[in-house]
XYZ file of N, CA and C in Angstrom:
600
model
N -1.619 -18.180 4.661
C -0.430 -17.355 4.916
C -0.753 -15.891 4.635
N -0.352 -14.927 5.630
C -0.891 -13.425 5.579
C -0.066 -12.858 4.225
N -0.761 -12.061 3.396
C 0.097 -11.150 2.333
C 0.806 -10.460 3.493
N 2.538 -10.179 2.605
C 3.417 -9.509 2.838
C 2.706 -7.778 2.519
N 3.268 -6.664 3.111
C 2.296 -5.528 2.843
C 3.662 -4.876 2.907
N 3.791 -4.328 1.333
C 4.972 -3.178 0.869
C 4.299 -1.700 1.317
N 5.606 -0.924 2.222
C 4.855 0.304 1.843
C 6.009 1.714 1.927
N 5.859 2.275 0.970
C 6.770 2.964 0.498
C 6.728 4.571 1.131
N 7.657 4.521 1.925
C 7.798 5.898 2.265
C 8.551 7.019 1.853
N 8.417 8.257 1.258
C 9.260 9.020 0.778
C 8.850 10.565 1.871
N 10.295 10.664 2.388
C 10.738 11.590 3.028
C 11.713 12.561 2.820
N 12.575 13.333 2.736
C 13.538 14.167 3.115
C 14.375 13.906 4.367
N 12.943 14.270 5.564
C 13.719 14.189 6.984
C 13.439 12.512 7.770
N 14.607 11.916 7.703
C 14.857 10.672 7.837
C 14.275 10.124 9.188
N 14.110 11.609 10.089
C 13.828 11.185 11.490
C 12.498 10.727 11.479
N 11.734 11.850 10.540
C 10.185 11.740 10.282
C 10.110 10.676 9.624
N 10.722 10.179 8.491
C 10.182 9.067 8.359
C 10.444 7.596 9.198
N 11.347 7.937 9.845
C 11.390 6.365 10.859
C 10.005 6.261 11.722
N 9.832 7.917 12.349
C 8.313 8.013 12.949
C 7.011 7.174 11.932
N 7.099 7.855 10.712
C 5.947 6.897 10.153
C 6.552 5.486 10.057
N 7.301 4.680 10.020
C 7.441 3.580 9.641
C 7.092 2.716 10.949
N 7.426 3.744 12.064
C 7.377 2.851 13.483
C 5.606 2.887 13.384
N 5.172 4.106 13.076
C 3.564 4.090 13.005
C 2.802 2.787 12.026
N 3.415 2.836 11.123
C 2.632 1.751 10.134
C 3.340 0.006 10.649
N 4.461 -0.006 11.490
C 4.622 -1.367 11.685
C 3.510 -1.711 13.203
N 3.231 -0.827 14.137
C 2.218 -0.548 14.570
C 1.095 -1.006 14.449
N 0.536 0.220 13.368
C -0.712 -0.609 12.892
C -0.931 -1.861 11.860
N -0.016 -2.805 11.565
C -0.406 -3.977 10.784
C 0.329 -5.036 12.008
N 0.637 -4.579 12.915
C 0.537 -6.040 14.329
C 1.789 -6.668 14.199
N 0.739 -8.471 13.698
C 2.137 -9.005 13.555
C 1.580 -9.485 11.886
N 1.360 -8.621 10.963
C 1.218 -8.902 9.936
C 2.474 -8.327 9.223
N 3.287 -9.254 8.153
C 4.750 -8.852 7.850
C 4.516 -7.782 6.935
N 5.221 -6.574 7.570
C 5.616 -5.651 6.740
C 6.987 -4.851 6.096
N 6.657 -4.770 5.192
C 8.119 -4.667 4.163
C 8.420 -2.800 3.968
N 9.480 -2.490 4.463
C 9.253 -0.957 4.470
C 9.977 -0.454 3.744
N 9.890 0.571 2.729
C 11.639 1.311 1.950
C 11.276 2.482 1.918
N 12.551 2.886 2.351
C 12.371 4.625 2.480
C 12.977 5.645 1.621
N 13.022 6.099 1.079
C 13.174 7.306 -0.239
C 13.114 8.299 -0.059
N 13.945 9.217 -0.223
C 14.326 10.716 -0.440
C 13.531 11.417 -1.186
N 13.455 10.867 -2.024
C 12.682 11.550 -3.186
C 12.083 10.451 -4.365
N 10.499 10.959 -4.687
C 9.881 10.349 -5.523
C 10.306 10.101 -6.358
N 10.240 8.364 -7.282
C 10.235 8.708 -8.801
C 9.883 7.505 -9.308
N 9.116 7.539 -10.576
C 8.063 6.505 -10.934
C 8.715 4.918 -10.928
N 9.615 5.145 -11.284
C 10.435 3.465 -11.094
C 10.586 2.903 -9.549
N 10.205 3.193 -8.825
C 10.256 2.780 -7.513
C 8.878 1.999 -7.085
N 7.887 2.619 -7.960
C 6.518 2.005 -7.948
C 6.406 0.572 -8.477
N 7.092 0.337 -9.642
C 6.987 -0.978 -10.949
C 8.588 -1.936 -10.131
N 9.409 -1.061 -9.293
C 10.673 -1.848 -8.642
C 10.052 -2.515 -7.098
N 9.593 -2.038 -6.569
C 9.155 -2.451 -5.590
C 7.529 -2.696 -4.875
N 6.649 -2.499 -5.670
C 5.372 -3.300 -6.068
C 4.762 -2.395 -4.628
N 4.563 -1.265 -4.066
C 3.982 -0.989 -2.542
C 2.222 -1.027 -2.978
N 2.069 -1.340 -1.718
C 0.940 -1.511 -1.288
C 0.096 0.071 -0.924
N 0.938 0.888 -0.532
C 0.620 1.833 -0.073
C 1.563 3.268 -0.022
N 1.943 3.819 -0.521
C 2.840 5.105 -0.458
C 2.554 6.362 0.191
N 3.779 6.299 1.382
C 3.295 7.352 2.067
C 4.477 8.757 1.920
N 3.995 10.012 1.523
C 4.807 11.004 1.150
C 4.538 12.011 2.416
N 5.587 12.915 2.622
C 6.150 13.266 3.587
C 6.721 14.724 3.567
N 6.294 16.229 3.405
C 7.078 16.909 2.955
C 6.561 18.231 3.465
N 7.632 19.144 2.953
C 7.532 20.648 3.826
C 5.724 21.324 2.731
N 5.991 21.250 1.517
C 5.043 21.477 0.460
C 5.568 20.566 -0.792
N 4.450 20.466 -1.308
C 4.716 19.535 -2.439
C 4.947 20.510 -3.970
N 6.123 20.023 -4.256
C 6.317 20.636 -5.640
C 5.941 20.207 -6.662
N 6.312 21.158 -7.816
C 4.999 20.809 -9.262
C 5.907 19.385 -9.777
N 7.165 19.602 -9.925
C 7.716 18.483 -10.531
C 7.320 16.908 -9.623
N 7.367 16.952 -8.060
C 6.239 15.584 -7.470
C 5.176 15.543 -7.825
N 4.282 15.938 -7.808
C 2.973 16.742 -8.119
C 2.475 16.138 -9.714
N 3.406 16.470 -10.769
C 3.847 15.941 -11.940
C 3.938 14.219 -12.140
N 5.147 13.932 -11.531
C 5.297 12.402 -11.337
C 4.185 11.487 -10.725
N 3.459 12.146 -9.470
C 2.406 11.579 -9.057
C 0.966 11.078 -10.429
N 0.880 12.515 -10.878
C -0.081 12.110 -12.163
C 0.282 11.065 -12.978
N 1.588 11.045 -13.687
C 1.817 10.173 -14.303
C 1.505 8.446 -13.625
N 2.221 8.502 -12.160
C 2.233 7.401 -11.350
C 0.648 6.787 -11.553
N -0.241 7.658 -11.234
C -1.611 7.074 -11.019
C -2.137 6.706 -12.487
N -1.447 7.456 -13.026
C -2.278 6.471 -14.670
C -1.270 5.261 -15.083
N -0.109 5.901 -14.790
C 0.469 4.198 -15.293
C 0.314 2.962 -13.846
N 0.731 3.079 -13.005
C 0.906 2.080 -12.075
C 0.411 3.114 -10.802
N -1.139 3.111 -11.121
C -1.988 3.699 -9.563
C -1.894 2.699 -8.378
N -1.362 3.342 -7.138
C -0.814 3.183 -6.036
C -2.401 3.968 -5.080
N -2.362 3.703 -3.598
C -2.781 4.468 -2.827
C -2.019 5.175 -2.518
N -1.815 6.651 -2.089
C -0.953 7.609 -1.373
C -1.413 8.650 -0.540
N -0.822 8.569 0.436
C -1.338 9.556 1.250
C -0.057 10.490 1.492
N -0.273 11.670 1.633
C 0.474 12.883 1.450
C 0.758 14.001 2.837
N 1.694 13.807 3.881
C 1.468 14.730 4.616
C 2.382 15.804 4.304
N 2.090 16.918 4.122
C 2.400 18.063 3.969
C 2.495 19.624 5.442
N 3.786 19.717 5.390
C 3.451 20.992 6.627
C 2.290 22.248 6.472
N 2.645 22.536 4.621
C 2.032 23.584 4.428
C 1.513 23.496 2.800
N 0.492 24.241 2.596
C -0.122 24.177 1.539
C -1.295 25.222 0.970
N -1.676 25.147 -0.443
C -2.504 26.155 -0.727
C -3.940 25.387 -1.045
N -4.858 26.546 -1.862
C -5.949 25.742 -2.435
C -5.197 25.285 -3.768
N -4.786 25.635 -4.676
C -4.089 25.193 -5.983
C -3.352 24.202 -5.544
N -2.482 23.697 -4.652
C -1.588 22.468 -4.775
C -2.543 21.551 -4.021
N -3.541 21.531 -3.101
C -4.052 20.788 -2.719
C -5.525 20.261 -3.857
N -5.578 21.048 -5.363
C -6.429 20.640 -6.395
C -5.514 19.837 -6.901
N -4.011 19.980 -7.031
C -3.190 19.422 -7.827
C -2.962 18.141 -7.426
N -2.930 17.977 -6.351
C -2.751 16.591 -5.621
C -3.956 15.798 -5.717
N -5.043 16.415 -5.376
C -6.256 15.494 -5.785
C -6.341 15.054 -7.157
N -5.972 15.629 -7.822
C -6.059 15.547 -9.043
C -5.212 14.536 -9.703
N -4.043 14.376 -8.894
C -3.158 13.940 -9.294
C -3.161 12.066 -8.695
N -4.108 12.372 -7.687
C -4.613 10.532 -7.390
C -4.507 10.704 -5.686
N -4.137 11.440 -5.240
C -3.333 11.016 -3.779
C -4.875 11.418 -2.691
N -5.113 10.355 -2.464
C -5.472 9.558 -1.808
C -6.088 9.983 -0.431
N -4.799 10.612 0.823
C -5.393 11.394 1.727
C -3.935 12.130 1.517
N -4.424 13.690 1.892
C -3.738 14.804 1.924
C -4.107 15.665 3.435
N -3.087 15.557 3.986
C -3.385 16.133 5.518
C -2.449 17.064 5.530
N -2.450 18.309 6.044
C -1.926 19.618 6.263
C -1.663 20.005 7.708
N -0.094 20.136 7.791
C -0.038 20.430 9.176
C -0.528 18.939 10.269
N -0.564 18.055 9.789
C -1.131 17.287 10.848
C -0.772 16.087 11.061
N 0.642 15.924 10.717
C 1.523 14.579 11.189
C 1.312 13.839 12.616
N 0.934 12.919 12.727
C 0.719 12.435 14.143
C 0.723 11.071 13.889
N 2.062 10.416 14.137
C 2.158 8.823 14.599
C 1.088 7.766 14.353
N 0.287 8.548 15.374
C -1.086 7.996 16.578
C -2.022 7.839 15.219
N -1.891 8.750 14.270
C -3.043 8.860 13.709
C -3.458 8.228 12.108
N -1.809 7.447 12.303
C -1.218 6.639 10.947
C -2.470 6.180 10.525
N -2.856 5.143 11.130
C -3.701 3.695 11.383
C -4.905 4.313 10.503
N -5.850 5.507 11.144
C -7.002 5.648 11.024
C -7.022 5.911 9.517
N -5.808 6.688 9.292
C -5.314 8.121 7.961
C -5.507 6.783 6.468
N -4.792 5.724 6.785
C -4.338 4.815 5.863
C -5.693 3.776 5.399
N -6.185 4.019 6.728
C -7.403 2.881 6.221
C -8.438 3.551 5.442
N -8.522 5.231 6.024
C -9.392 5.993 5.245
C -8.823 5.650 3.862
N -7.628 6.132 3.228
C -6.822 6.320 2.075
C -7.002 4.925 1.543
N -6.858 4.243 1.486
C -6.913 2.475 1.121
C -8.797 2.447 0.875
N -9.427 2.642 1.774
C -10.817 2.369 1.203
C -11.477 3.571 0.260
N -10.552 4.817 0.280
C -10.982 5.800 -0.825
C -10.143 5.471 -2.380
N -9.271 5.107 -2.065
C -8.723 4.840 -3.237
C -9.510 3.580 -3.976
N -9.752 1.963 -3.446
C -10.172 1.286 -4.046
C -11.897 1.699 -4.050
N -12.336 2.702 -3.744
C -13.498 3.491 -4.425
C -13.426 3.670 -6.091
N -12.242 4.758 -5.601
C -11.848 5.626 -6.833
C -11.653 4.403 -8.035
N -10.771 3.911 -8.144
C -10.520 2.656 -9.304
C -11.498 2.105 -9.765
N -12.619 1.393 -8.142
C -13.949 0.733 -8.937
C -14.278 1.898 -10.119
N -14.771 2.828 -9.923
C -15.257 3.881 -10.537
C -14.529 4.008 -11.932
N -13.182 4.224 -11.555
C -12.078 4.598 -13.168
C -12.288 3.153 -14.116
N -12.278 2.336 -13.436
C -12.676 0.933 -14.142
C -14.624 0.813 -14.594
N -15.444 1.613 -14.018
C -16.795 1.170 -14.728
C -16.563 2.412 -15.716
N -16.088 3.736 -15.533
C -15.750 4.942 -16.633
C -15.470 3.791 -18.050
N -14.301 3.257 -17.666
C -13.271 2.588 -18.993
C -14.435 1.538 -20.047
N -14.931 0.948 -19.105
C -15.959 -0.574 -19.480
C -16.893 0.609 -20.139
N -17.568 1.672 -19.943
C -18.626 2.489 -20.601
C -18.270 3.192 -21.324
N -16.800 3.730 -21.627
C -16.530 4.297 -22.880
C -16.252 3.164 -23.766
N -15.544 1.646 -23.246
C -15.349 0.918 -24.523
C -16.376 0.442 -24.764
N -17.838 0.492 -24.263
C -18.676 -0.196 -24.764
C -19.573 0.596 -25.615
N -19.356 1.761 -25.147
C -19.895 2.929 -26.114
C -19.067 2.674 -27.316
N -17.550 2.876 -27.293
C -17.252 2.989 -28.511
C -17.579 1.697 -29.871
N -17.938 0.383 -28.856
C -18.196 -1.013 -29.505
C -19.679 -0.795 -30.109
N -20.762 -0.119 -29.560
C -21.700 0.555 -30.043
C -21.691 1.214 -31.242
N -21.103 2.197 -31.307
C -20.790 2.897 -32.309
C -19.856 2.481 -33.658
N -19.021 1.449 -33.135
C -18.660 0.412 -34.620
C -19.563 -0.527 -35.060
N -19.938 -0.832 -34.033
C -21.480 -2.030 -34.722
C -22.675 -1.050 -35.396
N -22.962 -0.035 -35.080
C -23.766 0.676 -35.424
C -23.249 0.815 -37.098
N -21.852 1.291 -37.153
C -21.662 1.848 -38.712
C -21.266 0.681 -39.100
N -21.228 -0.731 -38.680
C -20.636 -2.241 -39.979
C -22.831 -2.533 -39.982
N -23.198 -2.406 -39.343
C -24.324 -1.956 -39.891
C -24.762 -1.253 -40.764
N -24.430 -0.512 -41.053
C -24.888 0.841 -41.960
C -24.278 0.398 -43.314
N -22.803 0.068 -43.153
C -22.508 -0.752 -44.530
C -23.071 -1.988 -44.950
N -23.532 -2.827 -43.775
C -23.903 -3.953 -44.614
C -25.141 -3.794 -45.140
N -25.845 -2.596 -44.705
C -27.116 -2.523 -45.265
C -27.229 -1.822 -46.617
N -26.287 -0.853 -46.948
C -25.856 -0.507 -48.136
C -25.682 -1.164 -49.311
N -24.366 -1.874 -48.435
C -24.324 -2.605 -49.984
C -24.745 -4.589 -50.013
N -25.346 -4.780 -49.428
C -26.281 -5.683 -49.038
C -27.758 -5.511 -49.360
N -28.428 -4.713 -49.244
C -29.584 -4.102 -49.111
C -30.310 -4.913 -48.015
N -29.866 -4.571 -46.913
C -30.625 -5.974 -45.841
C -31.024 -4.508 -45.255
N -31.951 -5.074 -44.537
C -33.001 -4.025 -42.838
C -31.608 -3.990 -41.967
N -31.871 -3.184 -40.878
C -31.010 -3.152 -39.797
C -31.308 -4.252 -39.172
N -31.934 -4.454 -38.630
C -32.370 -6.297 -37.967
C -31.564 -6.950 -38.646
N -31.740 -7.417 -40.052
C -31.045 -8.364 -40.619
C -29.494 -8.290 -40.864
N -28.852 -6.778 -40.836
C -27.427 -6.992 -40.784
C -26.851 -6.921 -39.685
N -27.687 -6.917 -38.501
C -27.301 -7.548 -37.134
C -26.626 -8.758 -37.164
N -28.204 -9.341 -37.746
C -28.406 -10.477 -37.186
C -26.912 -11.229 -38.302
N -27.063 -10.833 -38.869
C -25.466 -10.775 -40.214
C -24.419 -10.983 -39.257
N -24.008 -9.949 -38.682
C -23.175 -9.515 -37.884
C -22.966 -10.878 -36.756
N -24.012 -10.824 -36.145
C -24.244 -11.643 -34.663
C -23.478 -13.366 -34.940
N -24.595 -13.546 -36.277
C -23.768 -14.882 -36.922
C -22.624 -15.178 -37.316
N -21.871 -14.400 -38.048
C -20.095 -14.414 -38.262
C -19.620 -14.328 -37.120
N -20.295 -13.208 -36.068
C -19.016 -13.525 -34.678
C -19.271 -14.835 -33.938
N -20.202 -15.548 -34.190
C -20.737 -16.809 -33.230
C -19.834 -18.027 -33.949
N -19.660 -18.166 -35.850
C -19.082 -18.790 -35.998
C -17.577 -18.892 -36.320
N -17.251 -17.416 -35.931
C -16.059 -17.201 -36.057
C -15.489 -17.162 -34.354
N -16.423 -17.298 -33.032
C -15.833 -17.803 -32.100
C -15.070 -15.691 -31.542
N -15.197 -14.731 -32.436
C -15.494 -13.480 -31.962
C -16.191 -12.485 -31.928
N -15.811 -11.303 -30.740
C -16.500 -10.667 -30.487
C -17.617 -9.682 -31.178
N -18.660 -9.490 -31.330
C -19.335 -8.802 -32.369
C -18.772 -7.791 -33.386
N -17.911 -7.044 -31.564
C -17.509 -5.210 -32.131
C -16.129 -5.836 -33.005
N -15.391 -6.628 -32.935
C -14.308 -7.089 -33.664
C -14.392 -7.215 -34.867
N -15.791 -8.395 -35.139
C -15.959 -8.357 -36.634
C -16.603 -7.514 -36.741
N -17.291 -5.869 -36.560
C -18.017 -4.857 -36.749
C -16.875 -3.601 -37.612
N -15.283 -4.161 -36.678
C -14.287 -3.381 -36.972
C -13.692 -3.732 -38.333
N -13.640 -5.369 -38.313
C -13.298 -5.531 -39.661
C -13.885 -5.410 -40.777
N -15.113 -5.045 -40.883
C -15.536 -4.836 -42.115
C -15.659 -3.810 -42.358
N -15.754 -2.560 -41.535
C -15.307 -1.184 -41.541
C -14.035 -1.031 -42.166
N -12.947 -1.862 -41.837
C -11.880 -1.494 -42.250
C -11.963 -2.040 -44.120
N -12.370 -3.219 -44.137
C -12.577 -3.501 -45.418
C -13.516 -2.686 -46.123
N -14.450 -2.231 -45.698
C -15.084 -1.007 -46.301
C -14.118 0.261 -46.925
N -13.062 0.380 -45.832
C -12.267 1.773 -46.339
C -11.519 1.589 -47.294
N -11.000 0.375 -47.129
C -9.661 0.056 -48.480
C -10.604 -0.113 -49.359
N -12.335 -0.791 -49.715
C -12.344 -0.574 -50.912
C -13.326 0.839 -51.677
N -13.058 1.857 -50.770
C -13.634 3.518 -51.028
C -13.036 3.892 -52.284
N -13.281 4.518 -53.516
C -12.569 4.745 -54.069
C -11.559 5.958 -53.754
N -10.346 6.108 -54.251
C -9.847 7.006 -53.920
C -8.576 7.121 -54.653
N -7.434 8.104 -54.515
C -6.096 8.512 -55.495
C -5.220 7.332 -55.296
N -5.104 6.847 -56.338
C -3.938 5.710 -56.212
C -2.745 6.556 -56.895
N -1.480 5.597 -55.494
C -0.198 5.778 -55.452
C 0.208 5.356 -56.874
């Protein structure tokens, strides 16, 4: 059974957006598509109606959309593509910046839905692979860097080699069934409560 394909249009001019909607029922055939159209952006419309794709629509984009968009892409990132009549270099950094996807200037065309969306859809699930290997390499850096210092304590006050309070380490998470950096965290933390220091 084909996925249903949400896609969220936000317009002003109602005429223009029936044009894109006739464009995007167009290009997905006879694959069912679910359309809602909006006046104006705002982040609860993203988490209310789940789109697949958001298409914005406007004379220039203002800081307060512009605004909401950022937020949108870190909490509940969407694809979006943005047509705009008119624009600068500063709002067109702001929009990139802000997640959106394809940004076309001056260049609304029906005809040209199809090509615009598939670009935007395969740049966006670029972008994510990417924001998702960023995330996996800072938390694994940071899991590094706690195993590194429940190391450093167990060798302290243990007097073991670094090898051996690994290998310390490696064994409690195997029979405790967790993750290395987990028990790396807890004994860090038990390290701090017993630092000496000003009692209450």
């Amino acid at each position: 059974m084909a996925k249903t394909v949400n896609v969220l249009i936000i317009d002003p001019d109602e005429a223009r957006a029936e044009q894109v909607a006739e464009g995007v029922r167009a290009d997905n055939g006879d694959q069912e598509t679910v359309i809602r159209q909006e006046r104006h952006f705002e982040l609860r419309m993203l988490r209310d109606f789940d789109p697949d794709m958001v298409i914005i629509a406007c004379e220039s984009p203002d800081r307060d959309m512009l605004e909401a968009l950022q937020v949108a892409n870190e909490q509940v990132p969407r694809p979006v593509v943005m047509f705009v009549d008119r624009s600068d270099d500063n709002a067109t950094a702001k929009a990139l910046e802000a997640g959106v996807a394809g940004y076309i200037v001056d260049g609304f065309n029906p005809k040209r839905i199809s090509s615009i969306l598939t670009v935007a859809a395969q740049r966006f699930a670029v972008t994510q692979g990417l924001r998702k290997d960023l995330d996996k390499a800072k938390a694994d850096l940071a899991a590094r860097k706690t195993i590194d210092r429940a190391k450093g304590v167990l060798m302290a006050s243990r007097n073991l080699s670094e090898d051996d309070a690994y290998k310390a380490l490696r064994k409690h998470a195997m029979d405790t069934g967790r993750p290395i950096h987990a028990v790396a965290a807890d004994i860090l933390a038990v390290s701090d409560l017993l630092k000496p220091g000003d009692s209450q």
